[in-house]
Short mmCIF file of C-alpha atoms in Angstrom, two decimals:
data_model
loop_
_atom_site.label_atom_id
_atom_site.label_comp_id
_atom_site.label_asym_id
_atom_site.label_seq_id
_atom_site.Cartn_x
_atom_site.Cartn_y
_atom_site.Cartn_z
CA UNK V 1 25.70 -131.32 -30.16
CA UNK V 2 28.17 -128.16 -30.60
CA UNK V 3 28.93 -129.50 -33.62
CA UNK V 4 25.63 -129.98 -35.12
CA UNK V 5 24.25 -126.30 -34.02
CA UNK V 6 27.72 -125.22 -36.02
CA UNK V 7 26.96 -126.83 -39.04
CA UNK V 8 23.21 -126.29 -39.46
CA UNK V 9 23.89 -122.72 -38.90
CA UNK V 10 26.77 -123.33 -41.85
CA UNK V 11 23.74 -124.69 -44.12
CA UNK V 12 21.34 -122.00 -43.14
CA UNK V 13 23.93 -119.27 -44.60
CA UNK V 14 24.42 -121.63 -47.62
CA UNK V 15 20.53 -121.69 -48.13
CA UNK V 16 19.97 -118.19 -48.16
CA UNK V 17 23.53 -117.08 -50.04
CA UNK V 18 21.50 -114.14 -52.46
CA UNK V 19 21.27 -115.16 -56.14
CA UNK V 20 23.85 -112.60 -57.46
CA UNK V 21 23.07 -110.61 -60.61
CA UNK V 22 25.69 -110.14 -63.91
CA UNK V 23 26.84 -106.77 -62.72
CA UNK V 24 28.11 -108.26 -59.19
CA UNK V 25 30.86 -110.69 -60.77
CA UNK V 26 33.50 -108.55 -59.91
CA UNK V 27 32.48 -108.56 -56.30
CA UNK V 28 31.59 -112.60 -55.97
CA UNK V 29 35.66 -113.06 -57.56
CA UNK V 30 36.76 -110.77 -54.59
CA UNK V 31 34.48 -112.93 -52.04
CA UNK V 32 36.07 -115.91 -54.17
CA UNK V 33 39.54 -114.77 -53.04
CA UNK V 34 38.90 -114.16 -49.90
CA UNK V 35 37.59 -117.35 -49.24
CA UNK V 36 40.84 -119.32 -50.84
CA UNK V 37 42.66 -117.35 -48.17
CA UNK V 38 40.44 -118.03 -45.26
CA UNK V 39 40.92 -122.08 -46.51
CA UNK V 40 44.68 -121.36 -46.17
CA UNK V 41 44.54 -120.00 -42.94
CA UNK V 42 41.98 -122.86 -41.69
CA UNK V 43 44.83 -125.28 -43.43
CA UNK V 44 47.60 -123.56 -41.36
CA UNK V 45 45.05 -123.47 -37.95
CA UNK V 46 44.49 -127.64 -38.81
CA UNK V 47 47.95 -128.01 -38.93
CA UNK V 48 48.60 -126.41 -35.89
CA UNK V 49 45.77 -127.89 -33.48
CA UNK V 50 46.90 -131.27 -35.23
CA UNK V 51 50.52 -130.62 -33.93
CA UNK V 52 49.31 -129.56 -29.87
CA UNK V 53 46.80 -133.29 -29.96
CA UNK V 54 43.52 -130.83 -29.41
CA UNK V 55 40.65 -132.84 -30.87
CA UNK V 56 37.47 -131.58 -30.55
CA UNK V 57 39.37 -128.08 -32.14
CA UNK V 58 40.22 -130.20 -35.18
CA UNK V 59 37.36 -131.58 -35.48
CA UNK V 60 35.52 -127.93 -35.43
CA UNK V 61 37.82 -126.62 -37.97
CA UNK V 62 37.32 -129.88 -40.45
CA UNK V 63 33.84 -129.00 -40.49
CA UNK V 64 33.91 -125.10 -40.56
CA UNK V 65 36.55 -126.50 -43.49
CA UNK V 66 33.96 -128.72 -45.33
CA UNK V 67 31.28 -125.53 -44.78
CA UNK V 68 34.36 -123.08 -46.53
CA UNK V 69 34.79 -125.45 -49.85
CA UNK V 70 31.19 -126.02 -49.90
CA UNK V 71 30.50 -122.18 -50.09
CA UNK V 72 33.36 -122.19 -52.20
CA UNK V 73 31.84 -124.20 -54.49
CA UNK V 74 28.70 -122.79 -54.53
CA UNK V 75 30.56 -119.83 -55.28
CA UNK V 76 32.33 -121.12 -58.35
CA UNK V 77 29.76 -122.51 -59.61
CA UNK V 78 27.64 -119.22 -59.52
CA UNK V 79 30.20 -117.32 -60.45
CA UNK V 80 30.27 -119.90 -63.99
CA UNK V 81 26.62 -119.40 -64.69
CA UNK V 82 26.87 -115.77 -63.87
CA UNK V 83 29.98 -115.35 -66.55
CA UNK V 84 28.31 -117.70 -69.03
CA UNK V 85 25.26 -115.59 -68.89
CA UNK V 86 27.41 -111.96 -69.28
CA UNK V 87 28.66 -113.64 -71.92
CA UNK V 88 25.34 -114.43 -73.48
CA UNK V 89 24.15 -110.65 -72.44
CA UNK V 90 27.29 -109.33 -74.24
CA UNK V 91 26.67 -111.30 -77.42
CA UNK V 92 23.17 -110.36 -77.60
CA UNK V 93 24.27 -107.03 -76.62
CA UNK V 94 26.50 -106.41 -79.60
CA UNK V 95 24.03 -107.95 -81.72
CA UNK V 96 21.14 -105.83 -80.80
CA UNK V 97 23.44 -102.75 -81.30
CA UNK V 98 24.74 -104.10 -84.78
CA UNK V 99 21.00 -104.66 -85.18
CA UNK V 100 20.32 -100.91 -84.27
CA UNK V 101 23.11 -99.60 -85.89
CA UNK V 102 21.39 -101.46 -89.37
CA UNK V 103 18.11 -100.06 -88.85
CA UNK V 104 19.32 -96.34 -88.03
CA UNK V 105 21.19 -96.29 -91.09
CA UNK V 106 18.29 -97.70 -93.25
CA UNK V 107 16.18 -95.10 -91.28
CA UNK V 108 18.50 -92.35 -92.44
CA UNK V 109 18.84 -93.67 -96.02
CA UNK V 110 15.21 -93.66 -96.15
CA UNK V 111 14.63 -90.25 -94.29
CA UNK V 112 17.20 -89.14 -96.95
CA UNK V 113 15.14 -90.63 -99.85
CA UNK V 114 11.85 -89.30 -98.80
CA UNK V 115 13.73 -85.65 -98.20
CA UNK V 116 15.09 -86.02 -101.78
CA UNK V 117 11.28 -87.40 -103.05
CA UNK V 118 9.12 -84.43 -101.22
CA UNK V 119 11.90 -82.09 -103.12
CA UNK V 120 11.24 -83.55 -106.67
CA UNK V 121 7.41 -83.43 -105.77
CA UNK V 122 7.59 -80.08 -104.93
CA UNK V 123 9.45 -79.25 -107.87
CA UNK V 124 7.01 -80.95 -109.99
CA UNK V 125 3.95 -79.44 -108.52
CA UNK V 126 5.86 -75.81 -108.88
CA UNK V 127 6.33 -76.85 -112.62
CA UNK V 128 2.99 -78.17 -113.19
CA UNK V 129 1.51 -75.25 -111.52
CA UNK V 130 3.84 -72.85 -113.63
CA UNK V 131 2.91 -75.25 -117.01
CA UNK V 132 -1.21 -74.75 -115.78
CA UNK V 133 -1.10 -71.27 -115.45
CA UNK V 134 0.80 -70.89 -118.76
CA UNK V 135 -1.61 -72.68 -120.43
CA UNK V 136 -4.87 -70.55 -118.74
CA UNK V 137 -2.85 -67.40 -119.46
CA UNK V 138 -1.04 -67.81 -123.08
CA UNK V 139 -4.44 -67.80 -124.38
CA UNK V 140 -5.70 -65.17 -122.62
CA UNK V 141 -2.46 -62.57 -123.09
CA UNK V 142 -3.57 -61.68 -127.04
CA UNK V 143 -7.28 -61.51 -126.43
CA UNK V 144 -6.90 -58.85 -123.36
CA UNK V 145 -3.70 -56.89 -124.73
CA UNK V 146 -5.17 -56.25 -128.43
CA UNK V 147 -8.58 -54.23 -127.46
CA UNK V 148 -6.71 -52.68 -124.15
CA UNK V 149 -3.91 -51.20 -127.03
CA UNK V 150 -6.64 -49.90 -128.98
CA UNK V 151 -8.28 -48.38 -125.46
CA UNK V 152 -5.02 -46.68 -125.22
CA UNK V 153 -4.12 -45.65 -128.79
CA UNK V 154 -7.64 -44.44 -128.85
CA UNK V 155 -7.78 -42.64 -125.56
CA UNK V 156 -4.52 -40.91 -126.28
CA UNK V 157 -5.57 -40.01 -129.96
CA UNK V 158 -8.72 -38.64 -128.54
CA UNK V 159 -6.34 -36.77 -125.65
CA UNK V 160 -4.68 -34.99 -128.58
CA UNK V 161 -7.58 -34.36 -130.49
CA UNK V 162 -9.30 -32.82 -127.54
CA UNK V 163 -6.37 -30.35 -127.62
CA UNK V 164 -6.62 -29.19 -130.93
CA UNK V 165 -10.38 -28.12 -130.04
CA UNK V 166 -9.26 -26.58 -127.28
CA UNK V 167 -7.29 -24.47 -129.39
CA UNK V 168 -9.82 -23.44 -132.14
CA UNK V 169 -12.47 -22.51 -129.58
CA UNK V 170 -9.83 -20.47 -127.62
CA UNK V 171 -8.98 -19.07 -131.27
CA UNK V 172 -13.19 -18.33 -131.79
CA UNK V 173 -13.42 -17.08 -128.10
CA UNK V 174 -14.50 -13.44 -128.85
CA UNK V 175 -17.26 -14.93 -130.66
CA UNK V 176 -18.77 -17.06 -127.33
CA UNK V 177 -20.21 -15.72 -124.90
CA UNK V 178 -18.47 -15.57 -121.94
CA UNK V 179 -21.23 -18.25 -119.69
CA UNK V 180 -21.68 -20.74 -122.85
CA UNK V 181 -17.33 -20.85 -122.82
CA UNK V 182 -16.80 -21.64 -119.30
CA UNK V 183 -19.27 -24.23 -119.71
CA UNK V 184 -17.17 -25.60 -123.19
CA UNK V 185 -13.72 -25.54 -121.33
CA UNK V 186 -15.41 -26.92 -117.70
CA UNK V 187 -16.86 -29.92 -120.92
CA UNK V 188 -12.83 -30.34 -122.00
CA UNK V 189 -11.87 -30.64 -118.67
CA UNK V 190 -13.95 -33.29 -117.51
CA UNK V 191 -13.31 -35.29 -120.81
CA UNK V 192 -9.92 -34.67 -120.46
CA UNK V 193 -9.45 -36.02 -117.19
CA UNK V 194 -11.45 -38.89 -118.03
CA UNK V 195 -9.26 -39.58 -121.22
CA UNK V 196 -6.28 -39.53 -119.19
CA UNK V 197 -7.48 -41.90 -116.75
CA UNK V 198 -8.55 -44.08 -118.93
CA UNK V 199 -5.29 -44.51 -120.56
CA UNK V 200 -3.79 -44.75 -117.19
CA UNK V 201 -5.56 -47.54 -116.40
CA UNK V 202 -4.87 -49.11 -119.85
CA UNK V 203 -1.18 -48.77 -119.43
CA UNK V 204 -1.43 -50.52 -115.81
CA UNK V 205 -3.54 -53.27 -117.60
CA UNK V 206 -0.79 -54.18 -120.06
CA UNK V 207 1.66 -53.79 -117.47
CA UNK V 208 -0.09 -56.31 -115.51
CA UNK V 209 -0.91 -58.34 -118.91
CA UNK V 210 2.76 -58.57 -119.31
CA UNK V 211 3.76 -59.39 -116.55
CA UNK V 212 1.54 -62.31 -116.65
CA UNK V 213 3.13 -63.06 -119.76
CA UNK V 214 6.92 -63.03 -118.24
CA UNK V 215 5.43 -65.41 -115.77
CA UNK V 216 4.61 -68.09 -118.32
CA UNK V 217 7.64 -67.57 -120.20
CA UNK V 218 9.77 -70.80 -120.57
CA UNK V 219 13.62 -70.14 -119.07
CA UNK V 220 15.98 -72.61 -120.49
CA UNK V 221 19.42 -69.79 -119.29
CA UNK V 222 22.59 -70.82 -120.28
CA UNK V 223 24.53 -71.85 -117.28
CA UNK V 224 27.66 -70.32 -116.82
CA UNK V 225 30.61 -70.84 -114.47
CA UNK V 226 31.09 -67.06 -113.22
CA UNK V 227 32.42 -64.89 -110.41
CA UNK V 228 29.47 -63.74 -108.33
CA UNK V 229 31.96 -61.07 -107.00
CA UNK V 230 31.48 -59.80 -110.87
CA UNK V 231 27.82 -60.06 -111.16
CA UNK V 232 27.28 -58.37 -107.95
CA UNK V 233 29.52 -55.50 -109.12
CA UNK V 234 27.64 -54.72 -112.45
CA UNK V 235 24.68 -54.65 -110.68
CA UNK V 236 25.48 -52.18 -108.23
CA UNK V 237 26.93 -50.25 -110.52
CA UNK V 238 24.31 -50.14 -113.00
CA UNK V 239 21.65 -49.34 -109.99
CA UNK V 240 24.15 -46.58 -109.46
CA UNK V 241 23.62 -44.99 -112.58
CA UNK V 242 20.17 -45.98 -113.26
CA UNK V 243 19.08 -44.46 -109.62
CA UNK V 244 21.56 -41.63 -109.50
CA UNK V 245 19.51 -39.14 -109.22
CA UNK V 246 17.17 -40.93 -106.08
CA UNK V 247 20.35 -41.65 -104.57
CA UNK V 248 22.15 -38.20 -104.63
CA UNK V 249 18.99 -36.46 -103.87
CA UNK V 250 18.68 -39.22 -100.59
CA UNK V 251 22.08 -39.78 -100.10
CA UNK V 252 21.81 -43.33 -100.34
CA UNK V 253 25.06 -45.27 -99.27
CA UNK V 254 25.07 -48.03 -101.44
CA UNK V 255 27.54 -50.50 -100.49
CA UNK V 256 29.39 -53.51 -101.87
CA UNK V 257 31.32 -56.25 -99.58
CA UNK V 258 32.86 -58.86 -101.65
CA UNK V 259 35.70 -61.21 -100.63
CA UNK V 260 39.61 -60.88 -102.14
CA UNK V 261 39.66 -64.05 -104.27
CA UNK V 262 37.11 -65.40 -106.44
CA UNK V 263 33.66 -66.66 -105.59
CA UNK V 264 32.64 -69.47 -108.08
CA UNK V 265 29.34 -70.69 -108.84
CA UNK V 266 27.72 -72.05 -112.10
CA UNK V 267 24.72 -69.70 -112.93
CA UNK V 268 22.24 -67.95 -115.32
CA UNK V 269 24.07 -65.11 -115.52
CA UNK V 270 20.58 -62.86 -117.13
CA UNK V 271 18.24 -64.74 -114.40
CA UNK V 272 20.73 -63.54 -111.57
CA UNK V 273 21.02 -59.85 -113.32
CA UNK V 274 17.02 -59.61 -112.95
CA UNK V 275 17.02 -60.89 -109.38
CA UNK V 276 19.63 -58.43 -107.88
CA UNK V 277 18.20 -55.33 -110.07
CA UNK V 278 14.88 -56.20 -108.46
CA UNK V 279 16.08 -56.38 -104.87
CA UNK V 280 17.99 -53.83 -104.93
CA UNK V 281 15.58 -51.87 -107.28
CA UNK V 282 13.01 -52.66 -103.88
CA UNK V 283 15.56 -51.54 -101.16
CA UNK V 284 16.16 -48.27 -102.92
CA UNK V 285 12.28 -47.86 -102.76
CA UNK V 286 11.92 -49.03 -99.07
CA UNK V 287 14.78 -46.11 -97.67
CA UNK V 288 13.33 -43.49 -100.26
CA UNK V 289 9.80 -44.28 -98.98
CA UNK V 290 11.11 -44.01 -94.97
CA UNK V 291 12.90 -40.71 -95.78
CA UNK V 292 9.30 -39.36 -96.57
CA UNK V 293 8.61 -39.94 -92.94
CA UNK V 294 11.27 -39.36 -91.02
CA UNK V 295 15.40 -38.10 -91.10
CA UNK V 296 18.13 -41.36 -90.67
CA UNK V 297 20.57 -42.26 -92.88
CA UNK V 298 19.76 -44.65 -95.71
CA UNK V 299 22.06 -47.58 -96.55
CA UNK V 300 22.24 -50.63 -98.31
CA UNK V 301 24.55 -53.50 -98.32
CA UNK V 302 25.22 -56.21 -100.72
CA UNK V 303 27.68 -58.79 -99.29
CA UNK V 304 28.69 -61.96 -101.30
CA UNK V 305 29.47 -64.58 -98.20
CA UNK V 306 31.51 -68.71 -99.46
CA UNK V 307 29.88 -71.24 -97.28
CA UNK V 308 32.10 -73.96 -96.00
CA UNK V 309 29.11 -76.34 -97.62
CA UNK V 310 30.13 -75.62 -101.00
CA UNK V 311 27.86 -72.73 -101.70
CA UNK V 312 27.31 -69.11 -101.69
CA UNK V 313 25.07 -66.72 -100.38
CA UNK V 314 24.48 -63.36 -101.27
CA UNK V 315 23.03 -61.06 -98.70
CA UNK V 316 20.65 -57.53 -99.70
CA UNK V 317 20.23 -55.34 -96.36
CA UNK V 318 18.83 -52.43 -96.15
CA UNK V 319 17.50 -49.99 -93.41
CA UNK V 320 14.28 -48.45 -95.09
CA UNK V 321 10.40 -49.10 -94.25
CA UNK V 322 10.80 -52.87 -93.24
CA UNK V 323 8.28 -55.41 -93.91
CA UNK V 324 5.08 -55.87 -91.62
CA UNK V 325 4.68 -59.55 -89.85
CA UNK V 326 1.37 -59.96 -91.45
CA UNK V 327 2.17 -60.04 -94.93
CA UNK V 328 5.57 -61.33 -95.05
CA UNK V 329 4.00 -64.88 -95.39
CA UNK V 330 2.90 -63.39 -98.49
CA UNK V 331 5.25 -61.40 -100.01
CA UNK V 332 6.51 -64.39 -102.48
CA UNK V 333 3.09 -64.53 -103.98
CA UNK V 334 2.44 -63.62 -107.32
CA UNK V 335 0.06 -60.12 -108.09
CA UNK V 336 1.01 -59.72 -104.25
CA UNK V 337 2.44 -55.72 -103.68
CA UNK V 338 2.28 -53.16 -101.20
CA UNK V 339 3.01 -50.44 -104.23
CA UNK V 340 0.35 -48.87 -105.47
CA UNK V 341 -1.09 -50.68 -109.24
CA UNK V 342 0.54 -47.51 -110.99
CA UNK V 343 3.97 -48.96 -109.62
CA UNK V 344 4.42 -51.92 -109.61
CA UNK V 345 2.62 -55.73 -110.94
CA UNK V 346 3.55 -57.66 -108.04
CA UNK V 347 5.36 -60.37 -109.80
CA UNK V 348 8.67 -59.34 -108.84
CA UNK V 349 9.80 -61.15 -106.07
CA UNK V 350 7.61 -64.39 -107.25
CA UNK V 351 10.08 -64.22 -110.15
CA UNK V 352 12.89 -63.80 -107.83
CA UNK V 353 11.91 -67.05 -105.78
CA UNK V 354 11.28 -68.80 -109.20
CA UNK V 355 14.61 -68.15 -110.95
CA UNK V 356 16.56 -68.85 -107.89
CA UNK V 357 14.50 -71.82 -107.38
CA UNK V 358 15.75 -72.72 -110.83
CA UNK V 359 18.96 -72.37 -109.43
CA UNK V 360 18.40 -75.00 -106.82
CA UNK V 361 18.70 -72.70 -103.90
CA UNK V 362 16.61 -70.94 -101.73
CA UNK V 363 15.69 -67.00 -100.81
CA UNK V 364 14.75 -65.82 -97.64
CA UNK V 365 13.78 -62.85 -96.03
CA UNK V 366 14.31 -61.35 -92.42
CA UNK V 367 12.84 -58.37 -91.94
CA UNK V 368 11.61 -55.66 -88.79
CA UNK V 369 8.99 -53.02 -89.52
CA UNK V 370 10.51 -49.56 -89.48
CA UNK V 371 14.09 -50.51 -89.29
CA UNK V 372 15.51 -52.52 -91.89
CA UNK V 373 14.73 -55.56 -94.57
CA UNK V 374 17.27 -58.38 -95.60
CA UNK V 375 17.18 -60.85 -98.07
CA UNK V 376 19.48 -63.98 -98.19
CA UNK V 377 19.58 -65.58 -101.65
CA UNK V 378 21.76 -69.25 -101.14
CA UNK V 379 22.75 -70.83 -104.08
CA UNK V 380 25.36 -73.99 -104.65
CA UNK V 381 28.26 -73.66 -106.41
CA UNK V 382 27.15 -76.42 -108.63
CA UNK V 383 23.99 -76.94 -110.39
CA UNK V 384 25.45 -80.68 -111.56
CA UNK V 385 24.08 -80.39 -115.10
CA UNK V 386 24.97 -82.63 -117.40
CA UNK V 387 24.55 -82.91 -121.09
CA UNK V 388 21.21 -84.61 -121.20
CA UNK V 389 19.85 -81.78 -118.82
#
């Protein structure tokens, strides 16, 4: 009867042994190995009741032995099906990643092809927009600049005119009386200031008028392999002398911060000429214009920085009037200014943005009202032209 209770309760344990899961395989091996050794020791314990004649002992230990191999086997044989299916797992594993590993790359190859195809469309819309415009405008440029000269020929033909009868009835004035002259020269004065804003408006008109004409202008610039060290140099220099007077009368500190060796890059050597003389033409503006208002010390900095990413960018500080947050979105759009119409077009920086655009690089501008204004221009070293281009 012992011996049945025994080896139920050996079969109930058997029974309910928990279906193990891949990750415990290490764990069933060690429970493997222990069991080989409790077998041993039951082999040894056999041997030993065997040797002192005590049945019922033996017979206790051959089943507790039968129990061991069965759970032994049972074991084994989950330990098989547990290793066959880690196997399987691993396999299907290193598939699914090569799998991944496949469709990440195609995802990047593709993210990379619709980066490169949202460039060319943007390009092609700037063109196309550039090409529409030129074709509205070119038509236009003749018809509004031929009567506006003759406005302003006119108007300053008249201005000269009016003059010279300012002069005879000044010679004649004995001869007036003294209420019908004041009335003659108040006359002059009133068509003389009207002359001269006339033709001050004219002259903003053609300025305007041709700057609409530089924006349609086709730019096919030779591209040239060149030291922007060099470039940046001339410039500076030649703001020097063109703005010497604004800048001794400010004391301006206009600075230059170049590397020792050579700074490479193939470029439009006029195109880059007009882009620095307009930003720096624009800083010079910005301190004079803060000096107006209060005392600091003006300075601006041009620095030509190598990036490790084979380019070059070419920074244009200065600590004038700033630029306000609500129109800095804007300040890239053409006819867009903050001067007044005497002054400037507003096509300057538009032009900026489209030559270095042209250049396959980008402009940016960072800016805090009241304090200072940069401008990052980032060009590669390589525009990659070849002879069809």
């Amino acid at each position: 009867m012992k011996y049945s209770v025994y080896f139920c309760l050996i079969l109930h344990y058997i029974n309910d042994m928990p279906d193990y899961n891949v990750k415990n395989i290490s764990s069933l091996k060690t429970r493997i190995q222990i069991f080989d050794k409790i077998i041993v020791v039951v082999w040894v314990g056999l041997i030993v009741l065997i040797y002192f004649d005590i049945s019922w002992a033996v017979a206790v230990m051959l089943v507790a032995q039968l129990a061991l191999y069965i759970i032994r086997r049972r074991m084994k044989k989950d330990l098989n099906q547990k290793e066959i299916l880690a196997k399987m797992v691993e396999e299907r594993t290193a598939g699914l990643r090569k799998e991944r590993d496949k469709v990440v790359q195609e995802s990047k190859e593709l993210s990379d092809a619709l980066e490169a195809l949202a460039k060319a469309q943007n390009e092609l819309v700037r063109k196309e927009k550039m090409a529409t415009v030129g074709n509205l405008t070119s038509g236009l440029v003749d018809r509004i600049l031929n009567p506006v000269n003759y406005i302003n020929n006119f108007s300053g033909l008249t201005i000269s005119t009016l003059q010279e009868l300012r002069g005879e009835i000044d010679s004649v004035r004995d001869s007036i009386p003294a209420d019908k002259y004041e009335d003659i020269c108040e006359t002059l004065e009133i068509i003389d200031t009207n002359l001269s804003k006339i033709n001050g408006h004219g002259c903003n008109t053609v300025r305007i008028v041709k700057a609409m004409e530089e924006l349609i202008k086709t730019r096919h610039s030779n591209i040239t392999l060149t030291d922007i060290r060099t470039v940046c140099k001339v410039n500076v220099e030649l703001a020097r002398k063109h703005f010497a007077k604004t800048i001794e009368l400010n004391g301006i500190d206009l600075r230059l911060n170049v590397p020792d060796t050579p700074v490479n890059a193939e470029i439009s050597i006029d195109e880059m000429n007009k882009v620095m003389h307009h930003l720096i033409s624009n800083s010079i503006y910005a301190v004079s214009k803060k000096l107006q208002k209060q005392n600091f010390s003006p300075e601006i900095v041009i620095r030509v920085i190598p990036l490790p990413d084979d380019r070059t960018e070419i920074s244009i500080r200065d600590n004038g009037i700033g630029i306000e947050d609500t129109i800095k979105s804007r300040i890239f759009e053409p006819f867009f200014t903050t001067k007044p119409t005497s002054e400037a077009a507003g096509t300057g920086l538009y032009l900026c943005r489209e030559m270095i655009l042209n250049h396959k690089g980008t402009i940016d501008v960072e800016s805090r009202q009241g304090e200072y204004t940069e401008f990052r221009i980032t060009i590669p070293n390589s525009q990659n032209i070849t002879a069809d281009e």
